Tab-separated table of C-alpha atoms and ligand atoms in Angstrom:
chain	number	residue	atom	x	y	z
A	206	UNK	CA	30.432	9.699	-5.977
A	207	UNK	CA	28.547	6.650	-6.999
A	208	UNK	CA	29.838	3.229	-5.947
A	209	UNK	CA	31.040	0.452	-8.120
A	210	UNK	CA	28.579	-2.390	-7.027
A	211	UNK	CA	29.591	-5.730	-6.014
A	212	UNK	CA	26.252	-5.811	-3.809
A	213	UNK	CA	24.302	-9.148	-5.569
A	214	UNK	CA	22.145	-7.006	-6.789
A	215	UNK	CA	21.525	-4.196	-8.477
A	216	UNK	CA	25.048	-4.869	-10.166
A	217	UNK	CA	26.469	-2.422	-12.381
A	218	UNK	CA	25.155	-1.723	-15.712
A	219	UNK	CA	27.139	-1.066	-19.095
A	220	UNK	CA	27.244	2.537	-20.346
A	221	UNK	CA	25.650	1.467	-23.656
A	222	UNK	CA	22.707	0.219	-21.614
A	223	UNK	CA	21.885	2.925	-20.171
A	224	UNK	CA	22.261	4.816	-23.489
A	225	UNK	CA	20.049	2.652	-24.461
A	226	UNK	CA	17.632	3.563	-22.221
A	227	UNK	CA	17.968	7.423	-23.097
A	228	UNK	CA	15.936	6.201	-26.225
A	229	UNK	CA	13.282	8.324	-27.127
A	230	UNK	CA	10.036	7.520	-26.083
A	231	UNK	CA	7.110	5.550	-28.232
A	232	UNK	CA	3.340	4.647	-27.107
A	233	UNK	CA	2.980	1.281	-26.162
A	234	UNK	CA	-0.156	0.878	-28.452
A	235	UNK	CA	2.704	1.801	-31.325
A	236	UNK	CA	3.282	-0.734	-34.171
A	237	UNK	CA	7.413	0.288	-33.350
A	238	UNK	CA	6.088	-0.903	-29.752
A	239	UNK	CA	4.922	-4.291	-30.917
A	240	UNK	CA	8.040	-4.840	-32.531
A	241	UNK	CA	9.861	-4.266	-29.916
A	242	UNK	CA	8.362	-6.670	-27.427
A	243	UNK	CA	7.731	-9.116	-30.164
A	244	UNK	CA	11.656	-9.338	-30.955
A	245	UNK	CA	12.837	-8.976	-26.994
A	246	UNK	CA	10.346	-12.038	-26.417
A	247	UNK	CA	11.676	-14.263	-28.854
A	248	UNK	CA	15.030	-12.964	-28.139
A	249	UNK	CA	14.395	-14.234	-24.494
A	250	UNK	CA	12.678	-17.167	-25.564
A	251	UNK	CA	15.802	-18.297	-27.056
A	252	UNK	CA	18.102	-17.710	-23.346
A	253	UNK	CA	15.474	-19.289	-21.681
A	254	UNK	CA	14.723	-22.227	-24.077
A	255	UNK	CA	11.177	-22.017	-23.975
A	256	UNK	CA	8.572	-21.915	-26.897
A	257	UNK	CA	6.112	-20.973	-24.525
A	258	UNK	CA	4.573	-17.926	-23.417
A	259	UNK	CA	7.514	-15.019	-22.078
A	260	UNK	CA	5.475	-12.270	-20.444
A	261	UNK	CA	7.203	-8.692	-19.606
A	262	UNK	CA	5.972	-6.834	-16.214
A	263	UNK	CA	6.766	-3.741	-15.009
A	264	UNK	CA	7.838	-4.518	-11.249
A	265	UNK	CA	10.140	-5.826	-9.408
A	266	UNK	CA	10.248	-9.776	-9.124
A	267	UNK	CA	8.260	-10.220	-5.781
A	268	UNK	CA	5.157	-8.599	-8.178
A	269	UNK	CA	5.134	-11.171	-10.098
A	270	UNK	CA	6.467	-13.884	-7.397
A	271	UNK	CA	2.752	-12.383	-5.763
A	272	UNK	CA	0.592	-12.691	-8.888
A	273	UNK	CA	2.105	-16.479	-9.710
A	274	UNK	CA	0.855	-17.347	-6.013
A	275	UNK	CA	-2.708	-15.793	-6.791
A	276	UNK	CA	-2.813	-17.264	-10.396
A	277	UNK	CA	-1.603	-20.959	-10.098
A	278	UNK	CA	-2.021	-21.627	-6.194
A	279	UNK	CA	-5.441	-23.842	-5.474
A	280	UNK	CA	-6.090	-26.303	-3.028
A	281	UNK	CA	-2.581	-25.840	-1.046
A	282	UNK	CA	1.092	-24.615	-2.234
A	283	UNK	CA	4.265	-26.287	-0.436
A	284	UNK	CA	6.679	-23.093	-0.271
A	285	UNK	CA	10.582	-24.454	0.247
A	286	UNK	CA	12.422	-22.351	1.796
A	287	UNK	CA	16.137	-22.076	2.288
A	288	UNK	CA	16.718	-18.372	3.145
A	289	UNK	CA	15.157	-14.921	3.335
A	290	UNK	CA	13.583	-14.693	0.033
A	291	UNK	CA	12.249	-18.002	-0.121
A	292	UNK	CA	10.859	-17.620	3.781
A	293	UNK	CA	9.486	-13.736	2.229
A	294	UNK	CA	7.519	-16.111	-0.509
A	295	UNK	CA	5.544	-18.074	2.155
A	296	UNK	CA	4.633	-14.915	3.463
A	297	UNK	CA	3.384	-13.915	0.090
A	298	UNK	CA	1.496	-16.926	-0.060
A	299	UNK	CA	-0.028	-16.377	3.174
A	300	UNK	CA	-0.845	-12.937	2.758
A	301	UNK	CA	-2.603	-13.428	-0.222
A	302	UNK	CA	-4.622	-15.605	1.774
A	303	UNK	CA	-3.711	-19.182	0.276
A	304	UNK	CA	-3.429	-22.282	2.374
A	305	UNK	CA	0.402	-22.807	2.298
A	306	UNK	CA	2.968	-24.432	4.384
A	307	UNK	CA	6.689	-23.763	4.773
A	308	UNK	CA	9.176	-26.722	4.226
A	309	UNK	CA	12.261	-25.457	5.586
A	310	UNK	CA	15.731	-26.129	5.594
A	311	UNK	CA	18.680	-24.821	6.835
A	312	UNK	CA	20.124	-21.485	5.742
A	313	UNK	CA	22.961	-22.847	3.664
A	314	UNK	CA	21.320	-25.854	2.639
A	315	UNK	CA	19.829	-26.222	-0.787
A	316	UNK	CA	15.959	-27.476	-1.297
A	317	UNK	CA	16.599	-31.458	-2.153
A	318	UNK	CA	14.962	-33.533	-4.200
A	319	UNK	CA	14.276	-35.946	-2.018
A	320	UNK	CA	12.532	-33.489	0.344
A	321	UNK	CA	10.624	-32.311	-2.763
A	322	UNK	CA	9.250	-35.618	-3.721
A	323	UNK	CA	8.462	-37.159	-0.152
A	324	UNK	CA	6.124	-33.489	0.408
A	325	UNK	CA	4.382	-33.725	-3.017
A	326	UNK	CA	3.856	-37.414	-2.300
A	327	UNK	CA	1.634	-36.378	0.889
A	328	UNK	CA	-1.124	-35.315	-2.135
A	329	UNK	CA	-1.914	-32.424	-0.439
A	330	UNK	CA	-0.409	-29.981	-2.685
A	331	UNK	CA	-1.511	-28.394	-6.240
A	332	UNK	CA	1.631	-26.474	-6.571
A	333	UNK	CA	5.154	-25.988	-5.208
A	334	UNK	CA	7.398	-22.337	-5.317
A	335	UNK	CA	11.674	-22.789	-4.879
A	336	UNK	CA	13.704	-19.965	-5.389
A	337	UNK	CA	16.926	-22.163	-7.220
A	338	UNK	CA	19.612	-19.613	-6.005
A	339	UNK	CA	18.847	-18.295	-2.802
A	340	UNK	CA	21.161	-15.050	-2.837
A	341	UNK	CA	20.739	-14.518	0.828
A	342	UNK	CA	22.509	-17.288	1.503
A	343	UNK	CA	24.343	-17.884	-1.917
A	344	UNK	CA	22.955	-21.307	-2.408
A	345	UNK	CA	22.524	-22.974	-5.999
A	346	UNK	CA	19.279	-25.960	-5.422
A	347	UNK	CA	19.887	-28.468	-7.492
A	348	UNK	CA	16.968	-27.573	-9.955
A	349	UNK	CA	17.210	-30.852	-13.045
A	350	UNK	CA	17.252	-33.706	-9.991
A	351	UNK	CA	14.902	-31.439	-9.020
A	352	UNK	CA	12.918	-30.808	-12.301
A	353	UNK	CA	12.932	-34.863	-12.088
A	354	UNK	CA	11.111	-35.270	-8.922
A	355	UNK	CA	8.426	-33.043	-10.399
A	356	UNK	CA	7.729	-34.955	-13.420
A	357	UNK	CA	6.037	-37.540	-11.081
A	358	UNK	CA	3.717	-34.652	-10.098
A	359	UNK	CA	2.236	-33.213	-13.347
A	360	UNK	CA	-0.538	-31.488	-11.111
A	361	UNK	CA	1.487	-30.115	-9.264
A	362	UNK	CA	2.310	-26.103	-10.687
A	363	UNK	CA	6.301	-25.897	-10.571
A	364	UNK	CA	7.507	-22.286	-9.746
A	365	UNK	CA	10.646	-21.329	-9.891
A	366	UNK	CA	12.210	-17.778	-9.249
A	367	UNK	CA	15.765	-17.462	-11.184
A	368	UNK	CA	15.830	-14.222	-9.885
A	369	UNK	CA	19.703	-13.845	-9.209
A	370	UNK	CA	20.497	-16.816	-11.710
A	371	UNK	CA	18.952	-16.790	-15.105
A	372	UNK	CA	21.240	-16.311	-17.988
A	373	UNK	CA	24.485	-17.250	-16.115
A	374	UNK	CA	24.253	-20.950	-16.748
A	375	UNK	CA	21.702	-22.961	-18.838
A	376	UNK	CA	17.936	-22.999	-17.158
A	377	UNK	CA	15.723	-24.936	-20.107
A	378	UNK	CA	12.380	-23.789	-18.925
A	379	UNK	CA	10.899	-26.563	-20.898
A	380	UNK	CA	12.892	-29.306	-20.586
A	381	UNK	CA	12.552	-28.690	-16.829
A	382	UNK	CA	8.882	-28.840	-17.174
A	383	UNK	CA	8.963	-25.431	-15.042
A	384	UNK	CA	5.159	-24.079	-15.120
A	385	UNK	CA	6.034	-20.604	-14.472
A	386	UNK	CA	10.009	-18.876	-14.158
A	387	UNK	CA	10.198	-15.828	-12.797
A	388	UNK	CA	12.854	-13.324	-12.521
A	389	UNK	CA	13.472	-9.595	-12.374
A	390	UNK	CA	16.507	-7.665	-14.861
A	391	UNK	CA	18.729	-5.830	-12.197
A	392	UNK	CA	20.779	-9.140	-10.661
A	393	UNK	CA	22.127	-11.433	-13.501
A	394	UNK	CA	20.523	-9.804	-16.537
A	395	UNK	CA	22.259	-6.613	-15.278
A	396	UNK	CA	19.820	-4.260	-15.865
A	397	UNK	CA	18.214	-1.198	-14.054
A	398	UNK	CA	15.427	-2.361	-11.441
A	399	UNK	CA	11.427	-2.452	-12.412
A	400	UNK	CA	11.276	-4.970	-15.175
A	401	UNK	CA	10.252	-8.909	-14.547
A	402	UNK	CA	10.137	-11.522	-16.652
A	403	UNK	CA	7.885	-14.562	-16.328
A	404	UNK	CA	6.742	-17.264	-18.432
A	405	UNK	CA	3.750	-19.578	-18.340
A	406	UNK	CA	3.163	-23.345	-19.833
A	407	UNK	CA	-0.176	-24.457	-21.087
A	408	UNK	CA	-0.342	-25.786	-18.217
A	409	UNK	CA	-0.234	-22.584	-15.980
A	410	UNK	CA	-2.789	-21.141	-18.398
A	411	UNK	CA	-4.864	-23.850	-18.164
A	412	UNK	CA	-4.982	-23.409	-14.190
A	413	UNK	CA	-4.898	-19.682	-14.030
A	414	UNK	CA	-7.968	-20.263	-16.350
A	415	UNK	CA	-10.017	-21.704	-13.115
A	416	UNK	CA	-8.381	-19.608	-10.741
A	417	UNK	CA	-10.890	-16.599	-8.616
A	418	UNK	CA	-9.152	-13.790	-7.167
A	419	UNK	CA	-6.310	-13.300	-9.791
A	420	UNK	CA	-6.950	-9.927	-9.649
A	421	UNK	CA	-5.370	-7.219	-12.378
A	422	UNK	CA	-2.098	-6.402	-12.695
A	423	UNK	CA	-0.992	-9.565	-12.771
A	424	UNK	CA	-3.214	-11.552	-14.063
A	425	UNK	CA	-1.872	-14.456	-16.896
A	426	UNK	CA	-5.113	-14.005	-18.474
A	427	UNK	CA	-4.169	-10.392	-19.078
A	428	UNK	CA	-0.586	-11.197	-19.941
A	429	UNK	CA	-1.444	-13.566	-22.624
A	430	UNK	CA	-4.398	-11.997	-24.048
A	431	UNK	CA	-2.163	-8.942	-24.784
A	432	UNK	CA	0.956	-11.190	-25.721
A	433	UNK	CA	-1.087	-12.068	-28.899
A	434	UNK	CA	-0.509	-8.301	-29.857
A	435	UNK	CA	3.069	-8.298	-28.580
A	436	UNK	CA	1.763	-5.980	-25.899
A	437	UNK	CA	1.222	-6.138	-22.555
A	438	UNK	CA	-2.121	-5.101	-20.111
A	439	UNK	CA	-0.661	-2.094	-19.127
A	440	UNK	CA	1.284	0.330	-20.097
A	441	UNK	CA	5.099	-0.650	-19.432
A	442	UNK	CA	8.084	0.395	-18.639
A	443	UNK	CA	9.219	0.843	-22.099
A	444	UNK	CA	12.585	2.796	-21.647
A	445	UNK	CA	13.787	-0.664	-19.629
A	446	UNK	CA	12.716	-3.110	-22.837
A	447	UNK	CA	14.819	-1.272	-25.133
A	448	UNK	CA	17.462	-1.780	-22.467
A	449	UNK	CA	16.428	-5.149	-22.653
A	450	UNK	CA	16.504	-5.566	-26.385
A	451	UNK	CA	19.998	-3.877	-26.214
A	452	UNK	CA	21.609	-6.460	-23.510
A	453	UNK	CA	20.167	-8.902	-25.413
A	454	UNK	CA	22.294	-7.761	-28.432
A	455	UNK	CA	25.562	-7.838	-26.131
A	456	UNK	CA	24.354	-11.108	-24.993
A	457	UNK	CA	24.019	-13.032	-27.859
A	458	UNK	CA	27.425	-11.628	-29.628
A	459	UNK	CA	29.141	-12.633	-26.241
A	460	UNK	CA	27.307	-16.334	-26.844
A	461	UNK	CA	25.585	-18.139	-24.320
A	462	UNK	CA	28.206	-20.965	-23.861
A	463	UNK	CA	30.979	-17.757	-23.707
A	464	UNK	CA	28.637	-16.064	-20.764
A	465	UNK	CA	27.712	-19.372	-19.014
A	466	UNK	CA	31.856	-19.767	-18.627
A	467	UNK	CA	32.943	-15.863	-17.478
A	468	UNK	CA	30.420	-16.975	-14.621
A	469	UNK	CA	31.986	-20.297	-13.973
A	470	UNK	CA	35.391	-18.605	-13.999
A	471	UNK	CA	34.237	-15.927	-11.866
A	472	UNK	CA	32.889	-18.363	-9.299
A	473	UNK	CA	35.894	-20.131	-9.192
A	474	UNK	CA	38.158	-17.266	-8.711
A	475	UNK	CA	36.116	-15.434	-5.514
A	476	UNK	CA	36.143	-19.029	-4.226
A	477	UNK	CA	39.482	-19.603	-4.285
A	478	UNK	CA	40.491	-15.729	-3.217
A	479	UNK	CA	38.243	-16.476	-0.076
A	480	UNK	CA	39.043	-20.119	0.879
A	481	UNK	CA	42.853	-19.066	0.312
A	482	UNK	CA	42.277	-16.353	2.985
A	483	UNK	CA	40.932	-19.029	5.553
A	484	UNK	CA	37.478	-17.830	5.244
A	485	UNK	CA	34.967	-21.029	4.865
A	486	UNK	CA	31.925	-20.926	2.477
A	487	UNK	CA	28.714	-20.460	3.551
A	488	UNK	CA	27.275	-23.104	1.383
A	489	UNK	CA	28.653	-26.851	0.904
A	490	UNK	CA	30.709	-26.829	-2.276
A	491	UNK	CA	28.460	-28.532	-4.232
A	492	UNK	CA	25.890	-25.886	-3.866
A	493	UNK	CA	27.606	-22.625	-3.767
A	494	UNK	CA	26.074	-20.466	-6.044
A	495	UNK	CA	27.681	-19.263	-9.588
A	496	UNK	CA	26.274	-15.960	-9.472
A	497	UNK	CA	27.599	-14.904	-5.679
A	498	UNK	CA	29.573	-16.422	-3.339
A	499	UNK	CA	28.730	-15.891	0.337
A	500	UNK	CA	31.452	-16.354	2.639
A	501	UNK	CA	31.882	-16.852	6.469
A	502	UNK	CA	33.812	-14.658	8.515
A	503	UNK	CA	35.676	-17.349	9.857
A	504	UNK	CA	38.688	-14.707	10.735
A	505	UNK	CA	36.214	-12.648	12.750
A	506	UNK	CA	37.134	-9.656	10.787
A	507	UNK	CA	35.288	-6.155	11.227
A	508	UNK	CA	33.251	-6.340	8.181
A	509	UNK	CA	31.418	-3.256	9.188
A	510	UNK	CA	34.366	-1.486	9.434
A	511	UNK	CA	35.686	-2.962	5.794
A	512	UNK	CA	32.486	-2.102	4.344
A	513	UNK	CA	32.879	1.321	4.883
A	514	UNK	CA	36.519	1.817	4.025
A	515	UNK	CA	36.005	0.272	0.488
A	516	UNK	CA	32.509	2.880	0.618
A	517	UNK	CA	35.361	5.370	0.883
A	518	UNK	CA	37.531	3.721	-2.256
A	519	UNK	CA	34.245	3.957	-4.469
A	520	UNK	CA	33.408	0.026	-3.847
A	521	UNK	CA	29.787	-1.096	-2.597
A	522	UNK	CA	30.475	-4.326	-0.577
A	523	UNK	CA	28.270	-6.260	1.696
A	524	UNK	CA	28.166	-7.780	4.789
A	525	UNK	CA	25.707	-10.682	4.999
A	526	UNK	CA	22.128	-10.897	4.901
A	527	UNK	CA	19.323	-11.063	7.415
A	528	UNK	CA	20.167	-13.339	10.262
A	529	UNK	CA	23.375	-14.072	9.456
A	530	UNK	CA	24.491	-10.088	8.640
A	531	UNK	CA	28.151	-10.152	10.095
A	532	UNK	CA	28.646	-13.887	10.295
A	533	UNK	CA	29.071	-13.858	6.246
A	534	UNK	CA	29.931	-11.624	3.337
A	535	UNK	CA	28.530	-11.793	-0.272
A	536	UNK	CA	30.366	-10.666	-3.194
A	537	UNK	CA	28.378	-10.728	-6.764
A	538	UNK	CA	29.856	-11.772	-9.660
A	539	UNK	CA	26.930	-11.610	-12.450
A	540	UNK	CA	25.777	-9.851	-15.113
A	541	UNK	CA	28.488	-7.989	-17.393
A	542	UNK	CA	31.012	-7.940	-14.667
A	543	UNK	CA	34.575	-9.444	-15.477
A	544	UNK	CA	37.742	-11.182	-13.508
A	545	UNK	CA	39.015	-7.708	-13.970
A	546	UNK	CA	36.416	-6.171	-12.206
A	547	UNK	CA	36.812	-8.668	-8.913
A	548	UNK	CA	40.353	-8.344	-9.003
A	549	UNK	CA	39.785	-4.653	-8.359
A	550	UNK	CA	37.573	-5.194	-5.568
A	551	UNK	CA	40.489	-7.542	-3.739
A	552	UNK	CA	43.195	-5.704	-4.375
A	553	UNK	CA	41.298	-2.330	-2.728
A	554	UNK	CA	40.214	-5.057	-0.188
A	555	UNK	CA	44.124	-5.511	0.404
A	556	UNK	CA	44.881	-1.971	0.649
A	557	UNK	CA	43.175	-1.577	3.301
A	558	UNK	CA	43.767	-5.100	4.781
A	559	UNK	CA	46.970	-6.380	4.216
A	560	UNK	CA	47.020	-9.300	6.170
A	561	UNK	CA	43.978	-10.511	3.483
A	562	UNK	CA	46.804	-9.782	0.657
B	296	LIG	C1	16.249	-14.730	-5.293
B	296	LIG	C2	15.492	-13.458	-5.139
B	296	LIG	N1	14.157	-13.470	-5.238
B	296	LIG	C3	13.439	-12.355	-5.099
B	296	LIG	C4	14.035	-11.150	-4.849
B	296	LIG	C5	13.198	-9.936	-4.686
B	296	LIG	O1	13.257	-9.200	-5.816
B	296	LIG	P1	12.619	-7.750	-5.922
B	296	LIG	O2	13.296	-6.905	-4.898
B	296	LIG	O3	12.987	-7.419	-7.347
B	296	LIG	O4	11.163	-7.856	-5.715
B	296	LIG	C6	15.408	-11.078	-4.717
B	296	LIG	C7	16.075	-9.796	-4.431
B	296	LIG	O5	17.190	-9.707	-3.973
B	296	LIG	C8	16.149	-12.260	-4.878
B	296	LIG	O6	17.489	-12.233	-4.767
């Protein structure tokens, strides 16, 4: 029997989505092809607010997290980190043999824009990466203070992964001045895994431009060259961009403002069902994340155990990530999922706890 996810990520996906992917297939050299990507594009242009470039990829996000780090990376890239994907970044950048350095915070703690500015004031740095909701941790950065802070560094490439976060509250790429935003489908788009979406500002061209050792797959170059022709370098995975072009449908008839608030509300709700049962956030208030809320075990309860009696019930739940596995638990609440859908979760969480009714 398959589980009913509320892992952050994948998260479940709507039956007409995956009818949607059942499409039959057509060559990506295919005019029906072009107008495909061309009208997915614009139709993503639109959630992310951007005029500029929106490239499609067929990876998973830390593909694309890679080639930004080989395209716009120069002379030295700050990484801020504030949890396991953000740390996994730095690693990126180091593996791909860039000079980097970590600026680290606390697990729990968002990047701040005060850190941000007094790094990027040092002048060593041509570009910066920040993941703005870390979901190992469930931590929302506060991206426009941050998004101010980097106007005072226009040399300075602004990356931003949105991974678990785009399309559940407003992100405007451009007003934010973001260089490149990066995120892959299966967390808040709620979409199968193996398609990422990036875009690039002039900007980002402009440096990738310059830039030895971009290699292939990845390359902006490539990306944009082909975007002319509403195509892409290689050939990609088209069965997940008519998924795409299908959610967007369902997104745009729910309406952005309408999809923004089921988050909020959801948010609110697994907040309040935790706090109420005397277990503490992770994150300060402030920054708890809209997409996921991650939650200490500050009853000491045997999440283990938990997790596999609601594996039993036909529920995928989790128990904390990386160093703090145990200590926390992280339920999702993104994509197409509903109130309805959490309230499910607690009230199989009660049936087999009932002291958490
Ligand atoms: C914020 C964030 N960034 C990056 C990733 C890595 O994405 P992928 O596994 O698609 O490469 C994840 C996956 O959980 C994530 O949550």
């Amino acid at each position: 029997m398959y589980k009913k996810l509320f892992i952050p990520g994948p998260v479940p996906v709507h039956p007409e989505i995956l009818a949607a992917m059942a499409t039959p297939m057509i060559g990506h050299r295919m005019k029906e092809y072009a107008e495909l990507h061309a009208r997915v594009t614009s139709g993503l242009q639109k959630i992310l607010f951007t005029e500029g470039k929106v490239f499609l990829a067929t990876s998973s996000a830390f593909g694309v997290m890679e080639g930004a780090i080989r395209n716009l990376v120069g002379r030295r890239c700050a990484n801020f980190c504030n949890g396991a994907f953000s740390d996994k970044w730095h690693d990126v950048a180091r593996r791909c043999g860039k000079k980097a350095d970590a600026v680290r915070f606390d697990w729990g703690k968002p990047v701040t824009p005060e850190v941000v500015e007094q790094t990027l004031s040092t002048g060593l740095y041509d570009s910066m990466t920040m993941i703005h909701n870390e979901t190992s941790t469930g931590v929302m950065s506060p991206l426009p203070e941050i998004a101010e802070v980097m106007r005072k560094f226009p040399d300075v490439m602004f990356i931003v992964d949105t991974v678990s976060s785009m399309s559940a509250l407003k992100i405007p790429v451009d007003e934010l001045g973001i260089d490149s935003c990066i995120f892959g489908v299966q967390k808040a788009f709620a979409l199968p895994p193996g398609l990422t979406v990036f875009t690039a500002s002039e900007k980002a061209l402009q440096r990738a431009k310059t830039m030895e050792g971009r290699g292939y797959y990845f390359d902006y170059m490539e990306f944009a060259a082909n975007d002319a022709k509403h195509n892409t370098p290689s050939t990609p995975c088209i069965s997940l961009i008519f998924a795409m072009d299908r959610q967007l449908e369902r997104i745009f008839a729910e309406g952005l403002e309408a999809r923004w608030a089921r988050h909020r509300t959801m948010a609110e709700y697994v907040r309040q069902w935790a706090t109420d049962r005397g277990f503490g956030l992770f994150p300060d208030h402030k920054y708890c994340s809209l997409t996921l809320t991650c939650a200490r075990n500050s009853r000491g309860i045997d999440l283990d155990g938990l997790k596999k009696k609601l594996a039993e019930k036909g529920f995928a739940f989790d128990d904390g990530y990386g160093k703090i596995k145990g200590e926390t638990f992280r339920i999702a609440h993104m994509g197409d999922m509903t109130r309805d859908d959490l309230a499910e979760l607690f009230a199989a969480i009660t049936s087999i706890m009932p002291e958490l009714a």
